Coordinates of C-alpha atoms in Angstrom, one line a residue:
Chain A
X1 CA 0.0 0.0 0.0
X2 CA 0.9 3.7 0.0
X3 CA 3.4 5.1 2.5
X4 CA 3.3 8.8 3.1
X5 CA 6.1 10.5 5.1
X6 CA 5.9 14.0 6.4
X7 CA 8.5 16.4 7.7
X8 CA 9.1 18.2 10.0
X9 CA 7.0 16.9 12.9
X10 CA 7.1 20.3 14.6
X11 CA 7.7 23.8 13.2
X12 CA 7.9 27.2 14.9
X13 CA 8.0 30.4 12.9
X14 CA 7.7 34.1 13.7
X15 CA 4.5 35.8 12.6
X16 CA 4.9 37.1 9.0
X17 CA 7.5 34.5 8.1
X18 CA 6.9 31.6 5.7
X19 CA 6.4 27.9 6.7
X20 CA 7.1 24.9 4.5
X21 CA 6.0 21.3 5.1
X22 CA 7.1 18.5 2.9
X23 CA 5.7 15.1 2.2
X24 CA 6.9 12.1 0.2
X25 CA 4.8 9.2 -1.1
X26 CA 5.6 5.8 -2.5
X27 CA 2.8 4.7 -4.8
X28 CA 3.3 6.2 -8.3
X29 CA -0.4 5.6 -9.0
X30 CA -1.4 8.2 -6.4
X31 CA -2.8 11.2 -8.2
X32 CA -4.6 13.4 -5.6
X33 CA -2.8 15.1 -2.8
X34 CA -4.9 17.1 -0.2
X35 CA -3.7 19.0 2.8
X36 CA -5.8 19.1 6.0
X37 CA -5.6 21.5 8.9
X38 CA -6.6 20.3 12.3
X39 CA -7.0 22.7 15.2
X40 CA -6.8 21.4 18.7
X41 CA -9.9 19.3 19.5
X42 CA -11.5 19.9 16.1
X43 CA -12.0 17.9 12.9
X44 CA -9.4 17.9 10.1
X45 CA -10.5 20.3 7.3
X46 CA -9.3 20.5 3.8
X47 CA -7.3 23.7 3.1
X48 CA -5.9 23.0 -0.4
X49 CA -5.4 20.1 -2.8
X50 CA -3.5 19.3 -6.0
X51 CA -4.0 16.7 -8.7
X52 CA -1.2 15.1 -10.6
X53 CA -1.9 17.0 -13.8
X54 CA -0.6 20.2 -12.3
X55 CA 2.7 21.1 -10.6
X56 CA 1.5 24.0 -8.4
X57 CA -1.6 25.5 -7.0
X58 CA -2.1 28.6 -5.0
X59 CA -4.9 30.0 -2.8
X60 CA -4.1 33.4 -1.3
X61 CA -1.3 32.7 1.3
X62 CA -1.3 29.0 0.8
X63 CA 0.4 27.1 -2.1
X64 CA 1.1 23.5 -2.8
X65 CA 3.7 22.1 -5.2
X66 CA 4.0 18.6 -6.6
X67 CA 7.0 16.8 -8.1
X68 CA 5.6 13.5 -9.5
X69 CA 9.0 12.3 -10.7
X70 CA 10.5 12.6 -7.2
X71 CA 7.2 11.7 -5.5
X72 CA 7.1 14.6 -3.2
X73 CA 4.8 17.5 -2.6
X74 CA 5.0 20.5 -0.3
X75 CA 2.7 23.0 1.5
X76 CA 3.8 26.6 1.6
X77 CA 2.2 29.2 3.9
X78 CA 3.4 32.8 3.4
X79 CA 2.9 35.7 5.8
X80 CA 2.0 33.4 8.6
X81 CA -0.5 34.5 11.3
X82 CA -1.2 33.2 14.8
X83 CA -4.4 31.6 13.5
X84 CA -2.3 29.4 11.2
X85 CA -1.1 27.5 14.4
X86 CA -2.5 24.0 14.0
X87 CA -1.5 20.5 13.0
X88 CA -1.2 20.0 9.2
X89 CA -1.6 16.6 7.5
X90 CA -0.8 15.7 4.0
X91 CA -2.4 12.8 2.3
X92 CA -2.2 10.8 -1.0
X93 CA -4.9 9.1 -2.8
X94 CA -5.7 7.6 -6.2
X95 CA -8.9 7.5 -8.0
X96 CA -9.2 3.7 -8.1
X97 CA -10.5 2.7 -4.6
X98 CA -10.7 6.3 -3.4
X99 CA -8.4 5.5 -0.5
X100 CA -6.6 8.2 1.5
X101 CA -3.2 7.7 3.2
X102 CA -2.2 10.3 5.7
X103 CA 1.2 11.6 6.8
X104 CA 2.1 11.8 10.5
X105 CA 1.3 15.5 10.8
X106 CA 3.3 18.7 11.4
X107 CA 2.5 20.9 14.4
X108 CA 2.9 24.5 13.3
X109 CA 3.3 27.2 15.9
X110 CA 3.2 30.8 14.8
X111 CA 4.8 33.1 17.4
X112 CA 3.3 36.6 17.6
Chain B
X1 CA -25.5 21.3 4.3
X2 CA -25.2 19.2 7.4
X3 CA -21.8 17.7 8.1
X4 CA -20.7 14.3 9.2
X5 CA -22.3 13.5 12.6
X6 CA -20.7 11.3 15.2
X7 CA -21.6 10.1 18.7
X8 CA -20.7 9.9 21.4
X9 CA -18.0 12.7 21.5
X10 CA -16.3 11.2 24.5
X11 CA -16.2 7.8 26.1
X12 CA -14.3 6.4 29.0
X13 CA -14.3 2.6 29.6
X14 CA -12.2 0.1 31.4
X15 CA -10.1 -2.4 29.5
X16 CA -12.0 -5.5 28.3
X17 CA -15.3 -3.6 28.2
X18 CA -17.0 -2.9 24.9
X19 CA -17.9 0.4 23.2
X20 CA -19.8 1.4 20.0
X21 CA -19.5 4.6 17.9
X22 CA -22.0 5.8 15.5
X23 CA -21.6 7.9 12.3
X24 CA -24.1 9.6 10.0
X25 CA -22.4 10.8 6.8
X26 CA -23.3 13.7 4.6
X27 CA -26.4 12.9 2.6
X28 CA -25.6 11.4 -0.7
X29 CA -22.0 10.4 0.1
X30 CA -21.6 6.8 -0.9
X31 CA -18.1 6.3 0.6
X32 CA -17.7 6.2 4.4
X33 CA -14.4 5.8 6.3
X34 CA -13.5 5.1 9.9
X35 CA -10.0 6.4 10.9
X36 CA -8.2 5.9 14.2
X37 CA -6.1 8.9 15.3
X38 CA -3.7 8.2 18.2
X39 CA -2.4 11.3 19.9
X40 CA 0.4 12.9 17.9
X41 CA -0.2 10.7 14.8
X42 CA -2.0 11.0 11.5
X43 CA -5.3 9.3 10.9
X44 CA -5.0 5.6 10.2
X45 CA -7.6 4.0 8.0
X46 CA -9.5 1.2 9.8
X47 CA -12.3 0.5 7.3
X48 CA -13.8 1.9 4.1
X49 CA -17.3 1.3 2.9
X50 CA -18.8 2.1 -0.5
X51 CA -22.6 2.0 0.0
X52 CA -23.0 -1.0 2.3
X53 CA -20.0 -3.0 1.0
X54 CA -16.5 -3.1 2.4
X55 CA -13.8 -1.7 0.1
X56 CA -10.8 -2.0 2.5
X57 CA -10.6 -3.4 6.0
X58 CA -7.0 -4.6 5.8
X59 CA -5.9 -2.6 8.9
X60 CA -9.0 -3.4 11.1
X61 CA -8.0 -5.6 14.1
X62 CA -10.8 -8.0 13.3
X63 CA -10.4 -10.0 16.5
X64 CA -11.8 -7.0 18.5
X65 CA -13.1 -4.4 16.0
X66 CA -16.1 -4.7 13.8
X67 CA -18.0 -2.3 11.7
X68 CA -21.2 -2.3 9.7
X69 CA -23.1 0.1 7.4
X70 CA -26.6 -1.1 7.1
X71 CA -28.6 0.3 4.2
X72 CA -25.6 2.2 3.0
X73 CA -26.1 5.2 5.2
X74 CA -25.3 5.2 8.9
X75 CA -22.4 3.2 10.3
X76 CA -21.4 1.7 13.6
X77 CA -17.9 0.8 14.8
X78 CA -17.6 -1.5 17.7
X79 CA -14.7 -2.5 19.9
X80 CA -14.9 -5.6 22.1
X81 CA -13.0 -6.2 24.2
X82 CA -11.1 -2.9 24.4
X83 CA -7.4 -2.7 25.2
X84 CA -5.4 0.2 26.6
X85 CA -3.8 0.9 23.2
X86 CA -7.3 1.5 21.7
X87 CA -7.3 4.9 23.4
X88 CA -7.6 7.3 20.4
X89 CA -10.0 9.6 18.5
X90 CA -12.1 7.7 16.1
X91 CA -12.9 9.8 13.1
X92 CA -15.6 9.1 10.6
X93 CA -15.4 10.7 7.2
X94 CA -17.4 10.5 4.0
X95 CA -16.9 11.5 0.3
X96 CA -18.7 11.4 -3.0
X97 CA -18.1 8.4 -5.3
X98 CA -18.5 8.2 -9.0
X99 CA -16.2 11.1 -9.9
X100 CA -12.5 11.8 -9.6
X101 CA -11.3 11.6 -6.1
X102 CA -12.9 14.2 -4.0
X103 CA -12.7 15.9 -0.6
X104 CA -13.0 13.9 2.6
X105 CA -15.3 15.4 5.0
X106 CA -14.6 14.5 8.6
X107 CA -16.8 14.4 11.7
X108 CA -15.8 15.9 15.0
X109 CA -14.6 12.5 16.2
X110 CA -15.2 10.2 19.2
X111 CA -12.5 10.3 21.8
X112 CA -12.1 7.0 23.5
X113 CA -10.1 6.6 26.8
X114 CA -9.5 3.0 27.9
X115 CA -8.4 2.7 31.6

C-alpha cells in the first residue's frame, strides 16, 4: 500500500515568516494530494489540494507544489499569522479505490 | 448542508469492556471511512465502505473491532474487548463516489479513553 512520510513533525515560525511542510509518497499511482488543517480538538478540514496533472496550485497565502518524478509535494504558507497555528496533515490518494493515506502530521506554531 | 455526525463525542471505559461509535455521513455520500487517530499521529484507516459494501478493512483488528453500514447510510464501529492501546480519537469521514477523487469530510470524532 501507499506510504506517506511528512517532515518536519514540529515547526515554529515568527509571525509574518513563511512555513514549508514536505511530504513524500511511495505509490506512483497516487494522483490526488490534499492537505488538511486540524486545530486542537477539532476535525481535520481541507485547506488545499492538488491533482497530478498540475505542478503548483495557490490559494491566497497557501500554495502546494507537486513533483511527480521525485514523488514529493509541499505545502507553503506565506505571511503566517497566529491563527495558522495547528497540525497539518498531508495525504495521498488515487482514483481507483478512493483510499486516502495520511502523513504523521506537522504541528505548526506561529509566534506573535 | 449538514456535516458528518458522530456520537458519542467522549467515552471512558475500562479495558476488556465494549464500546460502540455511530456515524451519519453527509447525505448522498456513498463512501464512508473510519479512521483511528492516536495522539500525535496521523489518521490511520480502519475500514472503508462504499454504500454497504466493504472496500478495504486490511488494517482493522478483526479480533476485536467490527463495523457495519446497514442500508448504505449510517455506520457503527464496535470494539470488544477494548485494550489500553485503543485509546484514540475515532474519526468518521465521507466522500462522493463516482467522480474523480474528491474531498474527505470529517466528523468531530469520538474520543475513547481506555483505563
